């Protein structure tokens, strides 16, 4: 890869201990700008655009329906899932490896969470024309997802003109939090009911990559429940 890895292990450790861990424990979310630097972030963006141009993105699926609201009005993004090891995804893999390192430095400092694995990465595009994702919780039913990580790839984004803000409604708080999807910005937040959130209507193409880190014990229990339910329904 034509990257110069400017982020050292010491940089990551400082970021974990001084920003990510305190912010997650204190307010439930953390936003960090300039994570990769422009050369590497540009490479990630180009690979995401290549995925989009290749027609690999499909309509995002809903885990459940919202009464009286058509599916595309609930969730208007187009997505695909990647490991980061595929041909043409080397820069995305570079990003995921960096986030993995960062989360591993945080993992033992986030209470009793046992964070040992993550999902594939979800490459997402909101194609403009008011595409949105209405208010929801990533993990309302203890499926194992613990931390949501979103990396944004949108240059020259103007929220007043383009919309597309991620709005968090922290549980039992009197305020909201607006996160603009700015280029080379990385956002972390708890995936459970502490952080209902929405993507407000986007009026320009909006790219992001999302990965979820699992609490291994909650994940194992969720798989056990699924197997038991499958046996009962068979």
Coordinates of C-alpha atoms in Angstrom, one line a residue:
X1 CA 0.0 0.0 0.0
X2 CA 1.3 3.5 -0.8
X3 CA 0.7 4.7 2.7
X4 CA 3.0 6.2 5.3
X5 CA 1.7 5.0 8.6
X6 CA 2.0 8.2 10.5
X7 CA -0.1 7.0 13.5
X8 CA 2.2 5.3 15.9
X9 CA 1.2 2.8 18.7
X10 CA 2.0 5.6 21.1
X11 CA -0.4 8.0 19.3
X12 CA -3.1 5.3 19.4
X13 CA -2.5 4.6 23.1
X14 CA -2.8 8.3 23.9
X15 CA -5.9 8.7 21.8
X16 CA -7.5 5.7 23.6
X17 CA -6.6 6.7 27.1
X18 CA -7.1 10.5 26.8
X19 CA -10.1 10.7 24.5
X20 CA -12.0 7.5 23.6
X21 CA -12.2 5.8 27.0
X22 CA -13.0 9.0 29.0
X23 CA -15.6 10.2 26.4
X24 CA -17.3 6.8 26.1
X25 CA -17.5 6.4 29.9
X26 CA -18.4 10.0 30.5
X27 CA -20.8 10.9 27.7
X28 CA -21.4 7.8 25.7
X29 CA -19.7 8.9 22.5
X30 CA -16.4 10.2 21.1
X31 CA -15.6 12.0 17.8
X32 CA -12.1 12.2 16.5
X33 CA -10.9 14.2 13.5
X34 CA -7.9 13.7 11.2
X35 CA -7.6 10.0 12.0
X36 CA -5.7 8.8 8.9
X37 CA -4.5 12.0 7.4
X38 CA -5.3 13.0 3.8
X39 CA -3.2 10.6 1.7
X40 CA -4.6 7.4 3.4
X41 CA -8.1 8.9 3.8
X42 CA -8.1 9.8 0.1
X43 CA -7.2 6.1 -0.7
X44 CA -10.1 4.9 1.4
X45 CA -12.5 7.3 -0.3
X46 CA -11.4 6.2 -3.8
X47 CA -12.0 2.5 -2.9
X48 CA -15.5 3.3 -1.6
X49 CA -16.2 5.2 -4.8
X50 CA -15.0 2.3 -6.8
X51 CA -17.4 0.0 -4.9
X52 CA -20.2 2.4 -5.6
X53 CA -19.3 2.7 -9.3
X54 CA -19.2 -1.1 -9.6
X55 CA -22.8 -1.3 -8.6
X56 CA -22.0 -3.4 -5.5
X57 CA -24.2 -1.3 -3.1
X58 CA -27.7 -2.6 -2.4
X59 CA -30.6 -1.1 -0.4
X60 CA -30.0 -1.3 3.3
X61 CA -32.2 -3.9 5.0
X62 CA -34.4 -3.3 8.0
X63 CA -34.3 -5.6 11.1
X64 CA -38.0 -4.7 11.6
X65 CA -40.7 -2.6 10.2
X66 CA -42.0 0.7 11.4
X67 CA -45.8 0.8 11.3
X68 CA -47.2 3.1 8.7
X69 CA -43.8 4.1 7.3
X70 CA -42.5 2.6 4.0
X71 CA -39.1 0.9 4.2
X72 CA -37.2 3.3 2.0
X73 CA -38.5 6.2 4.1
X74 CA -37.1 4.6 7.2
X75 CA -33.7 3.8 5.8
X76 CA -32.5 5.3 2.5
X77 CA -28.9 4.2 2.4
X78 CA -27.3 1.7 0.0
X79 CA -24.7 -0.7 1.5
X80 CA -22.4 -3.6 1.1
X81 CA -20.3 -5.6 3.5
X82 CA -16.5 -6.1 3.2
X83 CA -13.7 -7.7 5.3
X84 CA -11.0 -5.3 4.1
X85 CA -9.0 -8.2 2.7
X86 CA -10.7 -8.2 -0.7
X87 CA -8.9 -7.1 -3.8
X88 CA -9.5 -3.3 -4.1
X89 CA -10.2 -2.9 -0.4
X90 CA -6.6 -2.6 0.8
X91 CA -7.1 1.0 2.1
X92 CA -10.3 0.0 3.9
X93 CA -8.4 -2.9 5.5
X94 CA -5.7 -0.4 6.6
X95 CA -8.4 1.7 8.3
X96 CA -10.0 -1.3 10.0
X97 CA -6.7 -2.5 11.3
X98 CA -6.1 0.9 12.8
X99 CA -9.5 1.0 14.5
X100 CA -9.0 -2.6 15.7
X101 CA -5.8 -1.5 17.4
X102 CA -7.5 1.5 19.0
X103 CA -10.4 -0.5 20.3
X104 CA -8.0 -3.2 21.7
X105 CA -6.3 -0.5 23.7
X106 CA -9.7 0.7 25.0
X107 CA -11.3 -2.7 25.6
X108 CA -9.9 -3.5 29.1
X109 CA -10.9 0.0 30.4
X110 CA -14.6 0.0 29.5
X111 CA -16.1 -1.6 32.6
X112 CA -17.0 -5.3 32.4
X113 CA -17.2 -5.4 28.6
X114 CA -15.2 -8.2 26.9
X115 CA -14.6 -6.8 23.4
X116 CA -12.8 -9.4 21.3
X117 CA -14.4 -9.3 17.8
X118 CA -16.2 -7.1 15.4
X119 CA -18.5 -7.3 12.4
X120 CA -17.6 -6.9 8.8
X121 CA -17.4 -3.3 7.7
X122 CA -20.6 -1.8 6.2
X123 CA -19.8 0.5 3.3
X124 CA -22.7 2.9 3.0
X125 CA -23.8 5.6 0.6
X126 CA -26.8 8.0 1.1
X127 CA -27.4 9.0 -2.5
X128 CA -28.8 12.4 -1.8
X129 CA -32.4 13.3 -2.7
X130 CA -33.3 13.5 1.0
X131 CA -32.2 9.9 1.8
X132 CA -32.2 9.4 5.6
X133 CA -32.4 6.8 8.4
X134 CA -35.0 7.6 11.0
X135 CA -34.4 7.4 14.7
X136 CA -33.4 4.0 15.9
X137 CA -31.1 2.0 18.2
X138 CA -28.4 -0.2 16.7
X139 CA -28.7 -2.9 19.4
X140 CA -32.0 -2.7 21.2
X141 CA -32.2 -6.4 22.0
X142 CA -28.8 -7.4 23.4
X143 CA -27.5 -9.0 20.1
X144 CA -23.9 -8.5 21.3
X145 CA -23.1 -5.2 19.5
X146 CA -21.3 -3.0 22.0
X147 CA -19.6 -0.1 20.3
X148 CA -20.6 1.5 16.9
X149 CA -17.7 2.9 15.0
X150 CA -18.4 5.2 11.9
X151 CA -15.7 6.6 9.7
X152 CA -16.8 9.5 7.4
X153 CA -15.5 10.3 3.9
X154 CA -17.2 13.5 2.8
X155 CA -15.0 16.3 1.6
X156 CA -16.2 19.9 1.7
X157 CA -19.4 18.9 3.5
X158 CA -21.7 21.8 4.6
X159 CA -24.4 20.5 6.9
X160 CA -26.6 23.6 6.3
X161 CA -26.6 22.8 2.5
X162 CA -26.1 19.1 2.4
X163 CA -27.8 17.9 5.6
X164 CA -26.8 14.4 6.5
X165 CA -26.1 15.1 10.2
X166 CA -26.0 12.1 12.5
X167 CA -28.1 13.2 15.5
X168 CA -27.7 11.4 18.8
X169 CA -30.4 11.5 21.5
X170 CA -28.5 10.4 24.6
X171 CA -30.7 8.4 26.9
X172 CA -32.1 10.3 29.9
X173 CA -30.3 13.5 28.9
X174 CA -31.9 16.9 28.1
X175 CA -29.7 17.6 25.1
X176 CA -29.0 16.2 21.6
X177 CA -25.7 15.8 19.8
X178 CA -25.2 16.6 16.1
X179 CA -22.2 15.0 14.4
X180 CA -21.5 16.3 10.9
X181 CA -20.2 13.5 8.5
X182 CA -16.9 15.2 7.8
X183 CA -14.0 13.7 5.8
X184 CA -11.5 11.7 8.0
X185 CA -13.8 11.9 11.1
X186 CA -14.2 8.8 13.3
X187 CA -17.1 8.4 15.7
X188 CA -17.6 5.9 18.5
X189 CA -20.7 5.4 20.6
X190 CA -22.4 2.7 22.6
X191 CA -24.6 0.6 20.4
X192 CA -27.4 -0.1 22.9
X193 CA -30.3 2.0 24.1
X194 CA -28.1 4.7 25.6
X195 CA -27.8 6.2 22.1
X196 CA -30.8 6.4 19.9
X197 CA -29.8 8.2 16.7
X198 CA -30.9 9.2 13.2
X199 CA -29.3 10.2 10.0
X200 CA -31.0 13.4 8.9
X201 CA -32.0 13.8 5.2
X202 CA -29.0 14.0 2.9
X203 CA -29.0 16.3 -0.1
X204 CA -25.7 15.2 -1.5
X205 CA -23.9 11.8 -1.8
X206 CA -22.7 10.9 1.7
X207 CA -20.2 8.1 2.3
X208 CA -19.4 6.3 5.6
X209 CA -17.9 3.0 6.8
X210 CA -19.4 1.4 9.9
X211 CA -18.2 -1.5 12.0
X212 CA -19.6 -2.9 15.3
X213 CA -17.5 -4.3 18.1
X214 CA -19.1 -7.1 20.1
X215 CA -19.2 -7.9 23.8
X216 CA -18.2 -11.6 23.6
X217 CA -20.5 -12.8 26.4
X218 CA -23.5 -10.9 25.2
X219 CA -22.9 -12.2 21.7
X220 CA -22.6 -15.8 22.8
X221 CA -25.9 -15.5 24.7
X222 CA -27.6 -13.9 21.7
X223 CA -26.4 -16.8 19.5
X224 CA -27.7 -19.3 22.2
X225 CA -31.1 -17.6 22.1
X226 CA -31.2 -17.7 18.4
X227 CA -30.4 -21.5 18.3
X228 CA -33.0 -22.2 20.9
X229 CA -35.6 -20.2 19.0
X230 CA -34.7 -21.9 15.7
X231 CA -35.2 -25.4 17.3
X232 CA -38.6 -24.4 18.7
X233 CA -39.7 -23.1 15.3
X234 CA -38.4 -26.1 13.3

